Amino acid sequence: MSVLGKGLFQGLAVTARNFVGSYFDGGRKERLFTYQYPEEKMPLPENSRSFPFLVYDEDADPSGTMRCVACKICEVECPPQCIYIVMDRDENGKPRQRPEVFDIDISVCMQCQICVEVCPFDAIKMDNDYEKSEYDRYDDLVEHLPQLLKSNEYYHQIKPTEATEVDARLQAEKEKKAAKAAGKKAPAAKPAAKPAAQPTAKPAAPAAPGRKLEIPADAPFNQEQRAWLSGFLSSIQMGAPGPVAPTPAVPAEASTDEQPAAAAAEPEAASEEAPPAGDESWPWHDAGLELGARMDLAKDSSLADQLMAAMAQTDCNACGYDCRGYADAIASGDEDDLSLCLPGEAETEKMLEKLMEEKE
Ligand code: SF4
Ligand code: SF4
């Protein structure tokens, strides 16, 4: 049989049980739902969020170890446009790949976390700190770089699961880069084979006495000049790119047995001497180099390489590609917007325009 108003009495019983139970040890935490703020603060769940902050890795040098490279992707993507970034530069105007100014107007920020989502460097994260009230509604609500910088340790405190995942990802990327760099060095290590090629290359100078141009006996050369010229003419006949510098003693050492080996070694030596031709190695792909230096390094390379050298080399994806991809897309005509390299700023855009004008 149901009693009228039974639910009401059940509710009051729960309240009474919690009220009385809260006076006993062990029952307090479970039964009291109010916090004596600001003395007491409610622990926040990991996925709570307030406003963004910038992560740095070492307490000893926060600004030197901040992860932000001032690529400005977050500035561009922030829906209410409340982020303002100026890239740091040294006394020569060379970009330092870190922000000099990084402001977030938290009176405008809508806590959407898009800046966090788009940052390729895990440099900006959402904070849990909600105590942001200030007396001035304008300047005091603009957070500047020193306020925004917080340690990775702090990040671990507020969001341990997420921070651990980020650390693991960054470590994996670091290892991948190191492995890639080691792989790139492998061709550079090829010259280790050169010593083997060079001794056989020396006999290459007199390698084809039967078919080489003879230097007349009465030609006005001394012994040394004659030997050099002989080597030079031989190298031309062998199709080598330049003079092989034989010592005067070399012709005397040359033997017919050595000739095939020398002839075989010559092209190999020549190919190893040849620069990597930018296939894998892009010496300008160094964000620490100035634009002029990068362009110098790429001046004899393809248009795509020169376009790439004009970019900021941060591979930040602000353009929607990495630097190589953006350059290739412009060179192939798939991309016609030359203003996408945000960290390169106006100087990159101008250089891209110049290169494309020269191409036409
Ligand atoms: S996207 Fe990341 S690295 Fe780029 S400016 Fe913003 S916080 Fe810095
Ligand atoms: S949380 Fe959203 S609104 Fe706030 S700074 Fe980031 S992108 Fe802009």
CSV table of C-alpha atoms and ligand atoms in Angstrom, one decimal:
chain,number,residue,atom,x,y,z
A,1,MET,CA,0.0,0.0,0.0
A,2,SER,CA,1.5,3.3,-0.9
A,3,VAL,CA,1.7,6.1,1.6
A,4,LEU,CA,0.9,9.6,0.4
A,5,GLY,CA,4.0,11.8,0.4
A,6,LYS,CA,6.4,8.9,1.1
A,7,GLY,CA,9.0,10.4,-1.3
A,8,LEU,CA,9.1,13.6,0.7
A,9,PHE,CA,10.0,11.7,3.9
A,10,GLN,CA,12.6,9.7,2.1
A,11,GLY,CA,14.3,12.9,0.9
A,12,LEU,CA,14.2,14.4,4.4
A,13,ALA,CA,15.8,11.2,5.7
A,14,VAL,CA,18.7,11.5,3.3
A,15,THR,CA,19.2,15.1,4.3
A,16,ALA,CA,19.1,14.3,8.0
A,17,ARG,CA,21.5,11.4,7.6
A,18,ASN,CA,24.0,13.6,5.8
A,19,PHE,CA,23.6,16.4,8.3
A,20,VAL,CA,24.2,14.2,11.3
A,21,GLY,CA,26.9,12.1,9.5
A,22,SER,CA,28.9,15.2,8.6
A,23,TYR,CA,29.7,15.7,12.3
A,24,PHE,CA,31.6,12.4,12.5
A,25,ASP,CA,35.1,11.6,11.2
A,26,GLY,CA,35.1,9.9,7.9
A,27,GLY,CA,31.7,11.1,7.0
A,28,ARG,CA,32.6,14.7,6.4
A,29,LYS,CA,34.0,14.5,2.9
A,30,GLU,CA,31.3,12.2,1.6
A,31,ARG,CA,28.4,14.1,3.1
A,32,LEU,CA,29.3,17.8,2.8
A,33,PHE,CA,28.9,19.3,-0.6
A,34,THR,CA,29.9,22.8,0.1
A,35,TYR,CA,33.4,24.2,0.2
A,36,GLN,CA,34.5,27.1,2.3
A,37,TYR,CA,35.9,29.1,-0.7
A,38,PRO,CA,38.4,30.8,-0.9
A,39,GLU,CA,40.1,28.9,1.9
A,40,GLU,CA,39.0,25.6,0.5
A,41,LYS,CA,39.0,24.9,-3.2
A,42,MET,CA,37.2,22.1,-5.0
A,43,PRO,CA,39.6,19.8,-6.8
A,44,LEU,CA,38.9,20.2,-10.5
A,45,PRO,CA,38.5,17.3,-12.9
A,46,GLU,CA,41.3,17.0,-15.5
A,47,ASN,CA,39.1,18.0,-18.4
A,48,SER,CA,38.0,21.3,-16.9
A,49,ARG,CA,39.4,24.3,-18.6
A,50,SER,CA,39.6,28.0,-18.1
A,51,PHE,CA,42.1,30.0,-20.3
A,52,PRO,CA,45.2,29.1,-22.3
A,53,PHE,CA,48.7,29.1,-20.9
A,54,LEU,CA,52.1,28.5,-22.6
A,55,VAL,CA,54.2,25.5,-21.5
A,56,TYR,CA,58.0,25.7,-20.9
A,57,ASP,CA,60.2,22.8,-20.1
A,58,GLU,CA,62.8,24.0,-17.6
A,59,ASP,CA,62.4,26.1,-14.6
A,60,ALA,CA,65.9,27.4,-14.9
A,61,ASP,CA,65.1,29.1,-18.2
A,62,PRO,CA,61.4,29.5,-18.9
A,63,SER,CA,61.7,31.8,-21.9
A,64,GLY,CA,64.6,29.8,-23.4
A,65,THR,CA,62.7,26.5,-23.1
A,66,MET,CA,59.2,27.6,-24.0
A,67,ARG,CA,57.8,25.4,-26.7
A,68,CYS,CA,56.1,28.2,-28.6
A,69,VAL,CA,58.0,29.0,-31.8
A,70,ALA,CA,55.8,32.0,-32.6
A,71,CYS,CA,54.4,30.4,-35.7
A,72,LYS,CA,51.1,32.4,-35.2
A,73,ILE,CA,48.8,29.5,-36.2
A,74,CYS,CA,46.9,30.0,-33.0
A,75,GLU,CA,46.7,33.7,-33.6
A,76,VAL,CA,45.2,33.1,-37.0
A,77,GLU,CA,42.8,30.4,-35.9
A,78,CYS,CA,41.5,32.0,-32.7
A,79,PRO,CA,37.8,32.7,-33.5
A,80,PRO,CA,37.5,35.9,-31.5
A,81,GLN,CA,41.1,37.0,-32.5
A,82,CYS,CA,42.2,37.5,-28.9
A,83,ILE,CA,45.8,36.3,-29.4
A,84,TYR,CA,48.5,38.8,-30.4
A,85,ILE,CA,52.0,37.5,-31.1
A,86,VAL,CA,55.2,39.2,-32.2
A,87,MET,CA,58.2,37.0,-33.1
A,88,ASP,CA,61.4,37.7,-31.1
A,89,ARG,CA,64.4,38.8,-33.2
A,90,ASP,CA,68.0,39.4,-32.4
A,91,GLU,CA,69.9,42.6,-32.9
A,92,ASN,CA,70.4,41.8,-36.6
A,93,GLY,CA,66.7,41.2,-37.2
A,94,LYS,CA,67.2,37.4,-37.4
A,95,PRO,CA,64.1,35.5,-36.1
A,96,ARG,CA,64.6,33.7,-32.8
A,97,GLN,CA,61.7,31.3,-33.3
A,98,ARG,CA,60.1,32.3,-30.1
A,99,PRO,CA,57.6,35.1,-29.2
A,100,GLU,CA,58.8,38.4,-27.9
A,101,VAL,CA,55.2,39.4,-27.3
A,102,PHE,CA,52.4,36.9,-26.7
A,103,ASP,CA,49.2,38.4,-25.3
A,104,ILE,CA,45.8,36.8,-24.8
A,105,ASP,CA,42.9,39.1,-24.0
A,106,ILE,CA,40.9,36.9,-21.6
A,107,SER,CA,38.0,39.2,-21.6
A,108,VAL,CA,37.5,38.2,-25.2
A,109,CYS,CA,38.7,34.6,-25.1
A,110,MET,CA,35.8,32.2,-25.3
A,111,GLN,CA,37.7,29.2,-23.9
A,112,CYS,CA,37.1,27.2,-27.0
A,113,GLN,CA,40.5,25.5,-26.9
A,114,ILE,CA,41.0,25.9,-30.7
A,115,CYS,CA,44.4,27.4,-30.1
A,116,VAL,CA,45.4,24.2,-28.3
A,117,GLU,CA,44.0,22.0,-31.0
A,118,VAL,CA,45.9,23.8,-33.8
A,119,CYS,CA,49.2,24.2,-32.1
A,120,PRO,CA,51.7,21.8,-33.8
A,121,PHE,CA,54.2,22.1,-31.0
A,122,ASP,CA,52.0,21.3,-27.9
A,123,ALA,CA,53.1,24.7,-26.7
A,124,ILE,CA,49.7,26.1,-25.6
A,125,LYS,CA,47.3,24.3,-23.2
A,126,MET,CA,44.2,25.1,-21.3
A,127,ASP,CA,44.6,26.0,-17.7
A,128,ASN,CA,42.3,25.2,-14.8
A,129,ASP,CA,42.9,28.5,-13.0
A,130,TYR,CA,39.6,30.3,-12.8
A,131,GLU,CA,40.7,33.0,-10.3
A,132,LYS,CA,41.0,35.8,-12.9
A,133,SER,CA,39.0,38.6,-11.5
A,134,GLU,CA,40.7,42.0,-11.7
A,135,TYR,CA,39.8,45.6,-10.9
A,136,ASP,CA,40.4,46.9,-14.4
A,137,ARG,CA,38.3,45.4,-17.1
A,138,TYR,CA,40.8,46.4,-19.9
A,139,ASP,CA,44.5,46.1,-19.5
A,140,ASP,CA,44.4,43.8,-16.5
A,141,LEU,CA,42.5,41.3,-18.5
A,142,VAL,CA,45.2,41.0,-21.1
A,143,GLU,CA,47.6,38.3,-20.1
A,144,HIS,CA,51.2,38.8,-21.2
A,145,LEU,CA,54.0,36.4,-21.8
A,146,PRO,CA,55.3,36.2,-18.2
A,147,GLN,CA,51.9,35.5,-16.9
A,148,LEU,CA,51.1,33.0,-19.6
A,149,LEU,CA,54.3,30.9,-19.1
A,150,LYS,CA,53.8,27.9,-16.9
A,151,SER,CA,56.0,24.8,-16.4
A,152,ASN,CA,55.5,21.4,-17.8
A,153,GLU,CA,55.5,20.3,-14.1
A,154,TYR,CA,52.4,22.5,-13.5
A,155,TYR,CA,50.8,21.0,-16.6
A,156,HIS,CA,51.4,17.5,-15.1
A,157,GLN,CA,49.8,18.6,-11.8
A,158,ILE,CA,46.6,19.9,-13.4
A,159,LYS,CA,46.2,17.4,-16.2
A,160,PRO,CA,48.5,14.4,-15.5
A,161,THR,CA,47.0,12.0,-18.1
A,162,GLU,CA,47.1,14.5,-21.0
A,163,ALA,CA,50.5,15.8,-20.0
A,164,THR,CA,52.0,12.3,-19.9
A,165,GLU,CA,50.6,11.6,-23.3
A,166,VAL,CA,52.0,14.8,-24.7
A,167,ASP,CA,55.4,14.0,-23.2
A,168,ALA,CA,55.4,10.6,-24.8
A,169,ARG,CA,54.4,12.1,-28.1
A,170,LEU,CA,57.1,14.7,-28.0
A,171,GLN,CA,59.7,12.2,-27.0
A,172,ALA,CA,58.7,9.9,-29.9
A,173,GLU,CA,58.9,12.9,-32.3
A,174,LYS,CA,62.3,13.7,-31.0
A,175,GLU,CA,63.5,10.2,-31.5
A,176,LYS,CA,62.1,10.1,-35.0
A,177,LYS,CA,63.8,13.4,-35.9
A,178,ALA,CA,67.1,12.1,-34.4
A,179,ALA,CA,66.7,8.9,-36.5
A,180,LYS,CA,65.9,10.9,-39.6
A,181,ALA,CA,68.9,13.1,-39.0
A,182,ALA,CA,71.1,10.1,-38.6
A,183,GLY,CA,69.6,8.7,-41.8
A,184,LYS,CA,70.4,11.9,-43.6
A,185,LYS,CA,73.9,11.8,-42.4
A,186,ALA,CA,74.4,8.4,-43.9
A,187,PRO,CA,75.0,9.9,-47.4
A,188,ALA,CA,77.3,12.4,-45.8
A,189,ALA,CA,79.1,9.4,-44.3
A,190,LYS,CA,79.7,8.1,-47.9
A,191,PRO,CA,82.9,10.1,-48.2
A,192,ALA,CA,84.2,7.5,-45.8
A,193,ALA,CA,84.4,5.4,-48.9
A,194,LYS,CA,86.4,8.0,-50.6
A,195,PRO,CA,89.8,7.0,-49.3
A,196,ALA,CA,89.3,3.7,-51.0
A,197,ALA,CA,88.3,5.4,-54.2
A,198,GLN,CA,91.0,8.1,-54.2
A,199,PRO,CA,94.1,5.9,-54.3
A,200,THR,CA,92.6,4.1,-57.3
A,201,ALA,CA,91.6,7.5,-58.8
A,202,LYS,CA,95.1,8.7,-58.9
A,203,PRO,CA,96.2,6.2,-61.5
A,204,ALA,CA,93.2,7.4,-63.5
A,205,ALA,CA,95.2,10.3,-64.8
A,206,PRO,CA,97.4,8.2,-66.9
A,207,ALA,CA,94.7,5.7,-67.2
A,208,ALA,CA,94.3,5.8,-71.0
A,209,PRO,CA,97.8,6.5,-72.4
A,210,GLY,CA,96.8,4.8,-75.6
A,211,ARG,CA,94.0,7.2,-76.4
A,212,LYS,CA,95.0,10.3,-74.6
A,213,LEU,CA,96.2,13.5,-76.3
A,214,GLU,CA,100.0,13.5,-76.3
A,215,ILE,CA,101.8,16.6,-75.1
A,216,PRO,CA,104.5,17.3,-77.6
A,217,ALA,CA,108.0,16.7,-76.4
A,218,ASP,CA,109.0,20.3,-77.3
A,219,ALA,CA,106.0,21.9,-75.6
A,220,PRO,CA,107.3,24.6,-73.3
A,221,PHE,CA,106.3,22.9,-70.0
A,222,ASN,CA,108.4,21.9,-67.1
A,223,GLN,CA,108.0,18.4,-65.6
A,224,GLU,CA,105.4,19.4,-63.1
A,225,GLN,CA,103.3,21.4,-65.6
A,226,ARG,CA,103.5,18.5,-68.0
A,227,ALA,CA,102.3,16.0,-65.4
A,228,TRP,CA,99.4,18.3,-64.4
A,229,LEU,CA,98.4,18.8,-68.0
A,230,SER,CA,98.6,15.2,-68.7
A,231,GLY,CA,96.3,14.4,-65.8
A,232,PHE,CA,93.9,17.1,-66.9
A,233,LEU,CA,93.7,15.8,-70.5
A,234,SER,CA,93.2,12.3,-69.3
A,235,SER,CA,90.4,13.3,-67.0
A,236,ILE,CA,88.7,15.1,-69.9
A,237,GLN,CA,88.9,12.0,-72.0
A,238,MET,CA,87.6,9.9,-69.2
A,239,GLY,CA,84.6,12.2,-69.0
A,240,ALA,CA,85.5,13.2,-65.5
A,241,PRO,CA,84.2,16.6,-64.4
A,242,GLY,CA,87.6,18.2,-63.7
A,243,PRO,CA,91.3,17.8,-63.5
A,244,VAL,CA,92.6,14.9,-61.5
A,245,ALA,CA,95.7,16.2,-60.0
A,246,PRO,CA,98.4,13.6,-60.5
A,247,THR,CA,101.8,14.0,-58.9
A,248,PRO,CA,104.7,13.7,-61.3
A,249,ALA,CA,105.4,10.4,-59.8
A,250,VAL,CA,101.9,9.0,-60.7
A,251,PRO,CA,102.5,8.3,-64.3
A,252,ALA,CA,105.5,6.3,-63.5
A,253,GLU,CA,103.5,4.2,-61.0
A,254,ALA,CA,100.6,3.6,-63.4
A,255,SER,CA,100.4,0.1,-64.7
A,256,THR,CA,98.2,-1.4,-67.3
A,257,ASP,CA,96.7,-3.8,-64.6
A,258,GLU,CA,95.5,-0.9,-62.6
A,259,GLN,CA,93.8,0.9,-65.5
A,260,PRO,CA,90.5,-1.0,-65.6
A,261,ALA,CA,90.1,-0.7,-61.9
A,262,ALA,CA,91.0,3.0,-62.1
A,263,ALA,CA,88.5,3.5,-64.9
A,264,ALA,CA,85.8,1.8,-62.9
A,265,ALA,CA,86.7,3.8,-59.8
A,266,GLU,CA,86.6,7.1,-61.6
A,267,PRO,CA,82.9,7.4,-62.2
A,268,GLU,CA,82.2,6.1,-58.7
A,269,ALA,CA,84.5,8.7,-57.2
A,270,ALA,CA,83.0,11.3,-59.3
A,271,SER,CA,79.5,10.4,-58.3
A,272,GLU,CA,80.5,10.4,-54.6
A,273,GLU,CA,82.1,13.8,-55.1
A,274,ALA,CA,78.9,15.2,-56.4
A,275,PRO,CA,76.8,17.1,-53.9
A,276,PRO,CA,73.6,15.4,-52.6
A,277,ALA,CA,71.8,17.7,-55.1
A,278,GLY,CA,69.2,18.6,-52.6
A,279,ASP,CA,67.4,15.3,-52.9
A,280,GLU,CA,67.4,14.6,-49.2
A,281,SER,CA,69.6,17.2,-47.9
A,282,TRP,CA,68.4,20.8,-47.8
A,283,PRO,CA,71.1,22.8,-46.1
A,284,TRP,CA,68.9,25.9,-46.0
A,285,HIS,CA,66.3,24.0,-44.0
A,286,ASP,CA,67.5,25.6,-40.8
A,287,ALA,CA,65.2,28.1,-39.1
A,288,GLY,CA,68.3,29.7,-37.5
A,289,LEU,CA,69.6,30.9,-40.8
A,290,GLU,CA,68.7,34.4,-42.2
A,291,LEU,CA,66.8,34.6,-45.4
A,292,GLY,CA,69.8,35.8,-47.4
A,293,ALA,CA,71.9,32.9,-46.2
A,294,ARG,CA,69.2,30.4,-47.0
A,295,MET,CA,68.8,31.8,-50.5
A,296,ASP,CA,72.5,31.7,-51.1
A,297,LEU,CA,72.5,28.0,-50.2
A,298,ALA,CA,69.7,27.3,-52.6
A,299,LYS,CA,70.8,29.6,-55.4
A,300,ASP,CA,72.0,26.8,-57.7
A,301,SER,CA,69.0,24.5,-56.9
A,302,SER,CA,65.6,24.1,-58.5
A,303,LEU,CA,62.9,26.7,-58.3
A,304,ALA,CA,61.1,24.5,-55.7
A,305,ASP,CA,64.2,24.4,-53.6
A,306,GLN,CA,64.6,28.2,-53.8
A,307,LEU,CA,60.9,28.7,-52.9
A,308,MET,CA,61.5,26.4,-49.9
A,309,ALA,CA,64.6,28.3,-48.9
A,310,ALA,CA,62.5,31.5,-48.8
A,311,MET,CA,60.2,30.0,-46.2
A,312,ALA,CA,60.7,30.2,-42.4
A,313,GLN,CA,61.8,26.6,-42.1
A,314,THR,CA,59.7,26.0,-39.1
A,315,ASP,CA,57.6,23.2,-40.7
A,316,CYS,CA,54.8,24.7,-38.5
A,317,ASN,CA,52.0,23.8,-41.0
A,318,ALA,CA,50.6,27.3,-40.7
A,319,CYS,CA,50.4,27.2,-44.5
A,320,GLY,CA,48.7,23.8,-44.5
A,321,TYR,CA,51.8,22.0,-45.6
A,322,ASP,CA,55.3,21.6,-44.2
A,323,CYS,CA,57.9,23.9,-45.8
A,324,ARG,CA,58.8,21.3,-48.5
A,325,GLY,CA,55.2,20.7,-49.3
A,326,TYR,CA,54.3,24.4,-49.6
A,327,ALA,CA,57.3,25.0,-51.9
A,328,ASP,CA,56.4,22.1,-54.1
A,329,ALA,CA,52.8,23.1,-54.3
A,330,ILE,CA,53.7,26.6,-55.4
A,331,ALA,CA,56.3,25.4,-57.9
A,332,SER,CA,53.8,22.9,-59.4
A,333,GLY,CA,51.1,25.5,-59.6
A,334,ASP,CA,48.8,23.7,-57.2
A,335,GLU,CA,49.1,26.6,-54.7
A,336,ASP,CA,48.9,30.2,-55.8
A,337,ASP,CA,48.7,32.0,-52.4
A,338,LEU,CA,52.2,33.2,-51.6
A,339,SER,CA,51.2,34.7,-48.2
A,340,LEU,CA,50.7,31.5,-46.2
A,341,CYS,CA,54.0,31.3,-44.5
A,342,LEU,CA,53.1,33.2,-41.3
A,343,PRO,CA,56.4,32.9,-39.4
A,344,GLY,CA,58.3,34.1,-42.5
A,345,GLU,CA,56.2,37.3,-42.5
A,346,ALA,CA,56.5,39.9,-45.2
A,347,GLU,CA,60.1,39.0,-46.2
A,348,THR,CA,59.1,35.5,-47.2
A,349,GLU,CA,56.1,36.6,-49.1
A,350,LYS,CA,58.2,39.2,-51.0
A,351,MET,CA,60.9,36.6,-51.8
A,352,LEU,CA,58.3,34.1,-53.1
A,353,GLU,CA,56.8,36.8,-55.3
A,354,LYS,CA,60.2,37.7,-56.6
A,355,LEU,CA,61.1,34.1,-57.4
A,356,MET,CA,57.7,33.5,-59.2
A,357,GLU,CA,58.2,36.7,-61.2
A,358,GLU,CA,61.6,35.6,-62.2
A,359,LYS,CA,60.2,32.3,-63.3
A,360,GLU,CA,57.8,33.9,-65.7
B,1,SF4,S1,50.4,27.7,-32.5
B,1,SF4,FE1,51.6,27.0,-30.8
B,1,SF4,S2,53.8,27.4,-31.4
B,1,SF4,FE2,52.4,28.5,-32.8
B,1,SF4,S3,52.3,30.6,-31.9
B,1,SF4,FE3,50.6,29.5,-31.1
B,1,SF4,S4,51.3,28.6,-29.2
B,1,SF4,FE4,53.1,29.2,-30.3
B,2,SF4,S1,40.6,29.3,-26.2
B,2,SF4,FE1,39.7,29.9,-28.2
B,2,SF4,S2,39.2,32.1,-27.9
B,2,SF4,FE2,40.6,31.5,-26.3
B,2,SF4,S3,42.6,32.1,-27.1
B,2,SF4,FE3,42.3,29.9,-27.6
B,2,SF4,S4,41.4,30.0,-29.7
B,2,SF4,FE4,41.2,32.0,-28.8
